[in-house]
Short mmCIF file of C-alpha atoms and ligand atoms in Angstrom, two decimals:
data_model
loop_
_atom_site.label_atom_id
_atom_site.label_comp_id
_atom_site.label_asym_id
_atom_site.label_seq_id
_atom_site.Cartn_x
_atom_site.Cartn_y
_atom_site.Cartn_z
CA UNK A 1317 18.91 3.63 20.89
CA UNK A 1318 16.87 4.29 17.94
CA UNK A 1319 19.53 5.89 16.12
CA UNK A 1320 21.94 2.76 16.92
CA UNK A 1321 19.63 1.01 15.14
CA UNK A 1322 19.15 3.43 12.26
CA UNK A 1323 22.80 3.89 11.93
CA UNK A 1324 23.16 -0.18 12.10
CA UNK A 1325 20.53 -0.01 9.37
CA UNK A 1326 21.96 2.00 7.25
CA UNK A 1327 25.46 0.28 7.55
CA UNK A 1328 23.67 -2.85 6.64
CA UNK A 1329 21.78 -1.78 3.63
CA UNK A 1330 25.46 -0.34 2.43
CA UNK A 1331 27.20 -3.58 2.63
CA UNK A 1332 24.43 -4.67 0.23
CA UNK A 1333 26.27 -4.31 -3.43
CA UNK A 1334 22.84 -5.68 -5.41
CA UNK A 1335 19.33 -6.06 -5.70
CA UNK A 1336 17.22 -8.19 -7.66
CA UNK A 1337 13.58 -7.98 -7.44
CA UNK A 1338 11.26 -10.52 -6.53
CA UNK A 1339 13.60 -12.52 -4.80
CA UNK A 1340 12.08 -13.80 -1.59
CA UNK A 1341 12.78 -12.71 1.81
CA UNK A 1342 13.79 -15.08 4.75
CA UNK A 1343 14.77 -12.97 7.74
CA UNK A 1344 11.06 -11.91 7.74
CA UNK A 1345 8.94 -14.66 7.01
CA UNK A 1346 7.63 -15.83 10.08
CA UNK A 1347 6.13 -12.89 11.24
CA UNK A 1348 4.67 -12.06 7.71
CA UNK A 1349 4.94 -14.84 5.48
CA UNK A 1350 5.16 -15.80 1.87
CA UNK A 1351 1.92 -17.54 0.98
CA UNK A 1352 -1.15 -16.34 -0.65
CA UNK A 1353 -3.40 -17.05 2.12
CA UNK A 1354 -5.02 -14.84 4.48
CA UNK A 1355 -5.84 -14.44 7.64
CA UNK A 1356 -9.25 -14.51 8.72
CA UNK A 1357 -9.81 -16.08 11.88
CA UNK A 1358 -11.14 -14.42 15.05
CA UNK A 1359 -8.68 -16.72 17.08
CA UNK A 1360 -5.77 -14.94 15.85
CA UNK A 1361 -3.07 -14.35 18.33
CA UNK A 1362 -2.85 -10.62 19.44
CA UNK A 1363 -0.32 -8.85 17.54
CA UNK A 1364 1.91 -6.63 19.47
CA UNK A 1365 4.15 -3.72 19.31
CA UNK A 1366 7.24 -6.18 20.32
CA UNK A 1367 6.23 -8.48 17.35
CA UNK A 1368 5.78 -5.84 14.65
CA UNK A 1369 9.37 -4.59 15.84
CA UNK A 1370 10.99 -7.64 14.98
CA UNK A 1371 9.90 -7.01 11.00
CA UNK A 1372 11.94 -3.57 11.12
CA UNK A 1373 15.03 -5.39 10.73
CA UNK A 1374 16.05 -4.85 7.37
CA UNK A 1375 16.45 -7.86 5.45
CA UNK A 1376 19.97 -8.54 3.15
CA UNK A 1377 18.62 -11.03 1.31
CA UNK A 1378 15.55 -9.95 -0.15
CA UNK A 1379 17.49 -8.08 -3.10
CA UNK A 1380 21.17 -9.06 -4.65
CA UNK A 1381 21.73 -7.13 -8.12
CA UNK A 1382 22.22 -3.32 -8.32
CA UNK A 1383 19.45 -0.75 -8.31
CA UNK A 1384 16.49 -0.84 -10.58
CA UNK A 1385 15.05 2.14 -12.57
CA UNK A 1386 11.47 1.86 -13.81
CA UNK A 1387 11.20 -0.04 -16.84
CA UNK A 1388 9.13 2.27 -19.42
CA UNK A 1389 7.01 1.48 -21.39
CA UNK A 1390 8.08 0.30 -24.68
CA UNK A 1391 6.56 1.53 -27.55
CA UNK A 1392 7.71 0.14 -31.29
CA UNK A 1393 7.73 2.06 -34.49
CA UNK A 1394 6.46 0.05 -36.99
CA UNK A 1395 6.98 0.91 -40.81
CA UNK A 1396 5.88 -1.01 -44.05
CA UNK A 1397 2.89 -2.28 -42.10
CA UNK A 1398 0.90 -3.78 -45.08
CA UNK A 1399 -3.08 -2.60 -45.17
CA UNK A 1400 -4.54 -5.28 -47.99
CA UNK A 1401 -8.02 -3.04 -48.02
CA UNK A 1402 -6.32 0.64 -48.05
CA UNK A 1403 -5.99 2.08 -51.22
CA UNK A 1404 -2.21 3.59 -52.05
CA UNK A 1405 -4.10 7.53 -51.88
CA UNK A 1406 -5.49 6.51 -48.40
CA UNK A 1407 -2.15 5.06 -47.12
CA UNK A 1408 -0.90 8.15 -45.68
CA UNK A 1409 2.44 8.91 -43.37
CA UNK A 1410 0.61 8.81 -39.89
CA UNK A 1411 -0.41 5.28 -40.81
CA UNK A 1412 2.88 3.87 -41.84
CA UNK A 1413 4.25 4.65 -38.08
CA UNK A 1414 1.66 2.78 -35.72
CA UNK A 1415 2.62 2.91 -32.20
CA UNK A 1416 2.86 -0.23 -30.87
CA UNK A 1417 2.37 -0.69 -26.87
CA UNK A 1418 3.39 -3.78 -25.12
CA UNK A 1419 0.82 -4.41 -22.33
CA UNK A 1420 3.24 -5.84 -19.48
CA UNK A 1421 1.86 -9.54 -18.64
CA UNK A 1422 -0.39 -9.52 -15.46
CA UNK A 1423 1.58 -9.99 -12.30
CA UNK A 1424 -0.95 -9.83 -9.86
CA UNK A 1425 -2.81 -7.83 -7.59
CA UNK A 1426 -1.53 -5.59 -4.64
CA UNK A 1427 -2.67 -3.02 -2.25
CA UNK A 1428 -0.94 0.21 -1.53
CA UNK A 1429 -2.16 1.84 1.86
CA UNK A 1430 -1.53 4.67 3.16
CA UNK A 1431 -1.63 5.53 7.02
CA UNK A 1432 -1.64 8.85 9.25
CA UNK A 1433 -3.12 10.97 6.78
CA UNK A 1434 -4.25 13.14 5.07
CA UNK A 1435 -1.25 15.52 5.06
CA UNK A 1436 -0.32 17.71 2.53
CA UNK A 1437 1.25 15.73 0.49
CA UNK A 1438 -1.69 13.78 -0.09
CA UNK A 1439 -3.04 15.72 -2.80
CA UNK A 1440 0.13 15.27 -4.62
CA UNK A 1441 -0.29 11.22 -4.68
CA UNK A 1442 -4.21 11.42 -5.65
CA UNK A 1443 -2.37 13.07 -9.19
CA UNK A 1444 0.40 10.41 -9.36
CA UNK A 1445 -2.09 7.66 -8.95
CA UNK A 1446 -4.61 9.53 -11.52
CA UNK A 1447 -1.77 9.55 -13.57
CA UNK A 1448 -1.19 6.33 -13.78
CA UNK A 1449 -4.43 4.73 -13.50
CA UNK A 1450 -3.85 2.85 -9.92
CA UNK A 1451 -5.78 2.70 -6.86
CA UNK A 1452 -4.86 2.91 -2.95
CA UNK A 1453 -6.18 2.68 0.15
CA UNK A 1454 -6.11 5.41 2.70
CA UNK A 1455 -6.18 4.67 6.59
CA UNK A 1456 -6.90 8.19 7.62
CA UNK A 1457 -6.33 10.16 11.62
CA UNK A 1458 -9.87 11.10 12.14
CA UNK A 1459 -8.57 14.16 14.03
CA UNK A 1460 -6.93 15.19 10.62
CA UNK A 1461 -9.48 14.13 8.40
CA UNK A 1462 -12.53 16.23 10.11
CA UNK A 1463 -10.62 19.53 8.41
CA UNK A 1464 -10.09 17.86 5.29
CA UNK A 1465 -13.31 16.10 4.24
CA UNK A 1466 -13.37 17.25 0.50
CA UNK A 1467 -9.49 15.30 0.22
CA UNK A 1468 -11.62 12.02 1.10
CA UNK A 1469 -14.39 13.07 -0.83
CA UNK A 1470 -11.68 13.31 -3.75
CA UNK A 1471 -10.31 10.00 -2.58
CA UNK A 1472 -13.28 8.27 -3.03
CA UNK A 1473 -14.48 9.79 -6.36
CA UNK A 1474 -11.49 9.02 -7.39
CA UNK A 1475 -12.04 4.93 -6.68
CA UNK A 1476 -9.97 4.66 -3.43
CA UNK A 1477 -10.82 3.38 -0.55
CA UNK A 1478 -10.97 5.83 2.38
CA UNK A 1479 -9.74 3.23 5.78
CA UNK A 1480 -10.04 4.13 9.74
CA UNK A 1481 -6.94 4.48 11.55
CA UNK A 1482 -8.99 5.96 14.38
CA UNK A 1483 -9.73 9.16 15.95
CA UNK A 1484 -6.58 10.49 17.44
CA UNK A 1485 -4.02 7.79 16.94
CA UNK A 1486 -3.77 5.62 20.18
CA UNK A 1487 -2.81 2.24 20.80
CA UNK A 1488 -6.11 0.86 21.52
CA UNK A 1489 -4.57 -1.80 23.96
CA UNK A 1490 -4.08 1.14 26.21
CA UNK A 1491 -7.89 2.27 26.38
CA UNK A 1492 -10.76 1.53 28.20
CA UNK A 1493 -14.15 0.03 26.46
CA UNK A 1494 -15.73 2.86 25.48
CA UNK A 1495 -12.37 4.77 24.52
CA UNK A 1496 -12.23 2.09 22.17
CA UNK A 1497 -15.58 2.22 20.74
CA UNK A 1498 -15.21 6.28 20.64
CA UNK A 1499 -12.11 5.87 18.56
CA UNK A 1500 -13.39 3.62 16.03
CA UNK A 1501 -16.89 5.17 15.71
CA UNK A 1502 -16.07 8.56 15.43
CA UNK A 1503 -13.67 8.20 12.75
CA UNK A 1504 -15.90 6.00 11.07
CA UNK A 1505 -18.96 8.72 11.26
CA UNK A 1506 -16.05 11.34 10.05
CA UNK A 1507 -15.41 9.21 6.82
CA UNK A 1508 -18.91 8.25 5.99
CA UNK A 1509 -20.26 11.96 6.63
CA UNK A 1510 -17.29 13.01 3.61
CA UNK A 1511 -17.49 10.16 1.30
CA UNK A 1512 -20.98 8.79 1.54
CA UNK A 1513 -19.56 5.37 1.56
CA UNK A 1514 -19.97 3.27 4.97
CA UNK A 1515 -16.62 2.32 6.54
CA UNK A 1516 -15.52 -1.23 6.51
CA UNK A 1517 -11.96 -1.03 7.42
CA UNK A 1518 -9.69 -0.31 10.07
CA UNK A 1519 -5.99 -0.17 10.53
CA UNK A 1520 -5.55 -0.40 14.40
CA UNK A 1521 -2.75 2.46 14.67
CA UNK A 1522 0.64 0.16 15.34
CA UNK A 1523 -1.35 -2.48 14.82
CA UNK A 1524 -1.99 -2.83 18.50
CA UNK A 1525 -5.01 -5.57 18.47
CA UNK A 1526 -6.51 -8.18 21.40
CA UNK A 1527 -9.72 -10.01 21.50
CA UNK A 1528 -11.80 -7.50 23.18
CA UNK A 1529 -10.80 -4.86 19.83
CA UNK A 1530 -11.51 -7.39 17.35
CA UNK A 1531 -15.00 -8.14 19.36
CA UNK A 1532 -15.84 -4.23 19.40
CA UNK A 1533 -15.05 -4.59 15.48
CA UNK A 1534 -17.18 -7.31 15.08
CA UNK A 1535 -20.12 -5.09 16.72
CA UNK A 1536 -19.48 -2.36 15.08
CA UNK A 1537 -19.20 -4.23 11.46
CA UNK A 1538 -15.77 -3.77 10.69
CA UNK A 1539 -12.81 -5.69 9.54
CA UNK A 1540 -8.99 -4.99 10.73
CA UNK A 1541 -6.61 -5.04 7.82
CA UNK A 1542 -2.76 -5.65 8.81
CA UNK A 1543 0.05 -5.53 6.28
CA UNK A 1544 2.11 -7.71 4.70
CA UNK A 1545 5.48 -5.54 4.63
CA UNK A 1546 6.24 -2.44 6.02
CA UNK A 1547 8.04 -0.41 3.63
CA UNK A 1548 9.78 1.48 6.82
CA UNK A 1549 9.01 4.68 5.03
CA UNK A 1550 8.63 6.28 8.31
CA UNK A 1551 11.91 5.71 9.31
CA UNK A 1552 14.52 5.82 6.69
CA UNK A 1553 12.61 8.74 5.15
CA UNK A 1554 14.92 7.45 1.84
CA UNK A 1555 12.96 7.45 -1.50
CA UNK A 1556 15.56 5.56 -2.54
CA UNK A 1557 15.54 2.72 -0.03
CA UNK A 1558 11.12 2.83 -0.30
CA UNK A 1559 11.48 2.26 -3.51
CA UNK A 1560 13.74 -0.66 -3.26
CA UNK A 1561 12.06 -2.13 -0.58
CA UNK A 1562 8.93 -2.19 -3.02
CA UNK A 1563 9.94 -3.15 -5.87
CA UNK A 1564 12.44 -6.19 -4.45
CA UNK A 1565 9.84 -7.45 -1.89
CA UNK A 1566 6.37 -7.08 -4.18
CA UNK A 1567 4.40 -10.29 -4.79
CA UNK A 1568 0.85 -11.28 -5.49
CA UNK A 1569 -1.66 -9.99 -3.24
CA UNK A 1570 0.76 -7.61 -1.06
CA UNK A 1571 -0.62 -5.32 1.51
CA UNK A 1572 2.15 -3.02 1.44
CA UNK A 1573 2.45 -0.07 4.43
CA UNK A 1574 3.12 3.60 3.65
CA UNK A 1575 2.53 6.97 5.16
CA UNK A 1576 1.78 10.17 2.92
CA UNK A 1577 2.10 12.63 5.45
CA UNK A 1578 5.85 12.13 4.61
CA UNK A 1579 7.47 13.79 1.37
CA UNK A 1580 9.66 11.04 0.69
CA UNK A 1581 7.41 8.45 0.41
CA UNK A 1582 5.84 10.46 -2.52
CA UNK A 1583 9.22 10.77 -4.03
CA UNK A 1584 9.42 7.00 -3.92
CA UNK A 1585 5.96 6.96 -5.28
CA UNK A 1586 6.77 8.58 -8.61
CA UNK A 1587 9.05 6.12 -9.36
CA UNK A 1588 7.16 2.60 -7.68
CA UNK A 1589 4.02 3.85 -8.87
CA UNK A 1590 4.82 3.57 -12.76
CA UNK A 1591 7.17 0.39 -12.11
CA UNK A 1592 4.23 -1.64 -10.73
CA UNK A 1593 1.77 -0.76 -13.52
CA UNK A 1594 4.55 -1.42 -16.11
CA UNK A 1595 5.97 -4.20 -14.02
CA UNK A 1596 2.17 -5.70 -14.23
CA UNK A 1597 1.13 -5.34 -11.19
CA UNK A 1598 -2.12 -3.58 -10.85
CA UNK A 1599 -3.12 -1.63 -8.15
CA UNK A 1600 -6.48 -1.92 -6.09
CA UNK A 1601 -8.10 -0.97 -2.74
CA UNK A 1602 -7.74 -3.38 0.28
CA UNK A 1603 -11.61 -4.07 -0.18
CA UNK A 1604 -11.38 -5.26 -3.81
CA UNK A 1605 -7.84 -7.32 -2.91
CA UNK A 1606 -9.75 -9.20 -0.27
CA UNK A 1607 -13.05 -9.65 -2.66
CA UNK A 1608 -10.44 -11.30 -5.19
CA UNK A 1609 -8.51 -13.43 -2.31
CA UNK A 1610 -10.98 -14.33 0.15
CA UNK A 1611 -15.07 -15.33 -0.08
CA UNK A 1612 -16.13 -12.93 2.56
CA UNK A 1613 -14.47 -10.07 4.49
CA UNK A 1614 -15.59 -10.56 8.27
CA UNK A 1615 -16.48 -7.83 10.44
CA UNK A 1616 -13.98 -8.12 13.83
CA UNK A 1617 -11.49 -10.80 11.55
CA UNK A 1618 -7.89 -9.42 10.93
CA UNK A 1619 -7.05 -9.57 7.27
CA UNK A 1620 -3.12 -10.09 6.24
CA UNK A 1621 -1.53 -11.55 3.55
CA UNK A 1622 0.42 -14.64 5.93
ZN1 ZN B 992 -0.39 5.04 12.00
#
């Protein structure tokens, strides 16, 4: 079944002659939504597996002109640039040819997260976002993270945000109380014993939430964060198609799902990475998206852009 609808996918997404980014998407928009507003109300509806599926469709519309590369940055040679207070022995070649940088226009703010890790190609997007001067959020397996503290310790030295995506991975709709607490706390003691930092966040793994999860969050002072669009990195395993998805879909104040435990998202990442930036988008952690959008981030609330 899967792979009929992989296969149907993929037959789709070759009908489609174009792309154009930033156009907006329709087929999607009542499970995740367009405006800038988010969700922050305890009375939220659960979310469930069934309803999350229903955003894996992939949606025609959102691009219709061809592929995109990454525009670069441009940088102008300038000659005969006139000094009035340099003398003619001071005016020398290096002077003459100033490199001009356009600084792309602010676009707005988004958040890159990153669930299931760390993996090892983790290490490997820490560099690409040094590179380029952005910052992501990382929902990390507490199960993998206890073997890999000093990768969160980078993370965080770094300026990311290290997130919970509990201990071992479960749908916490399927567990008991305490299972629930366990997962949540123990990842949460995992990521503060590495980074130093206390843990705010949570990513409830398929975002499997109800009112008793988003009460145990409340007690145990954290905030869920959903996503605005999934990138379905996980499935098409396409840097191609992660890309496109990125760059066509990307607005204002995006959550925007990824996995680096999988090597094609970090192909797509060298190339969305430096097409954000120089798109003018600039890249930030969930925590400081939500200081910028909302007044207060509420521990038990589920955060999404709707
Ligand atoms: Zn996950």
């Amino acid at each position: 079944m899967k792979k009929n609808i992989y296969l149907l996918f993929c037959i789709v997404f070759l009908v489609l002659s174009s792309c154009s980014p930033k156009s907006v998407p329709t087929t999607t928009e009542n499970t995740q939504g367009l405006t800038n507003e988010y969700i922050t109300s305890h009375e939220t509806t659960d979310i469930s597996t069934e309803q999350l599926e229903t955003s894996f469709e992939f949606d025609e519309s959102v691009c219709d002109t061809a592929w995109e590369t990454p525009p670069e940055t441009v940088i102008e040679i300038t000659d005969n640039i006139e000094l009035p207070f340099q003398t003619e022995e001071l005016f020398t070649e290096a002077q003459t040819e100033q490199e001009v940088t356009k600084i792309p226009e602010y676009a707005g703010s988004i958040a890159l997260t990153f669930d299931d890790g760390p993996g090892i190609y983790t290490e490997r997007l820490l560099d690409i976002l040094k590179e380029y001067g952005g910052k992501a959020t990382f929902f990390v397996v507490g199960n993998r993270a206890s073997y890999q503290k000093d990768i969160l310790k980078r993370m965080s030295e770094e300026g990311h945000e290290v997130g919970n995506h509990t201990y071992s991975h479960l749908s916490l709709k399927e567990l008991e109380h305490q299972e629930i607490i366990d997962q949540i706390s123990i990842a949460k003691n995992i990521i503060e014993n590495a980074t130093g930092k206390e843990n705010k966040l949570v990513r409830a793994p398929y975002g499997d939430l109800n009112s008793n999860i988003k009460e145990i969050g409340r007690e145990l002072n954290v905030s869920f964060i959903h996503w605005s669009f999934d990138t379905l990195d996980w499935l098409t395993r396409d840097p191609q198609l992660i890309y496109h998805e990125i760059i066509c879909r990307v607005t204002d104040g995006d959550i925007i799902l990824l996995h680096d435990i999988h090597e094609s998202t970090l192909d797509a990442m060298e190339m969305a990475i430096p097409y954000l930036i120089n798109s003018g988008y600039k890249l930030v952690t969930v925590s400081e998206l939500l200081t910028e959008k909302t007044d207060y981030i509420y521990p038990g609330a589920v955060y999404s852009k709707k």
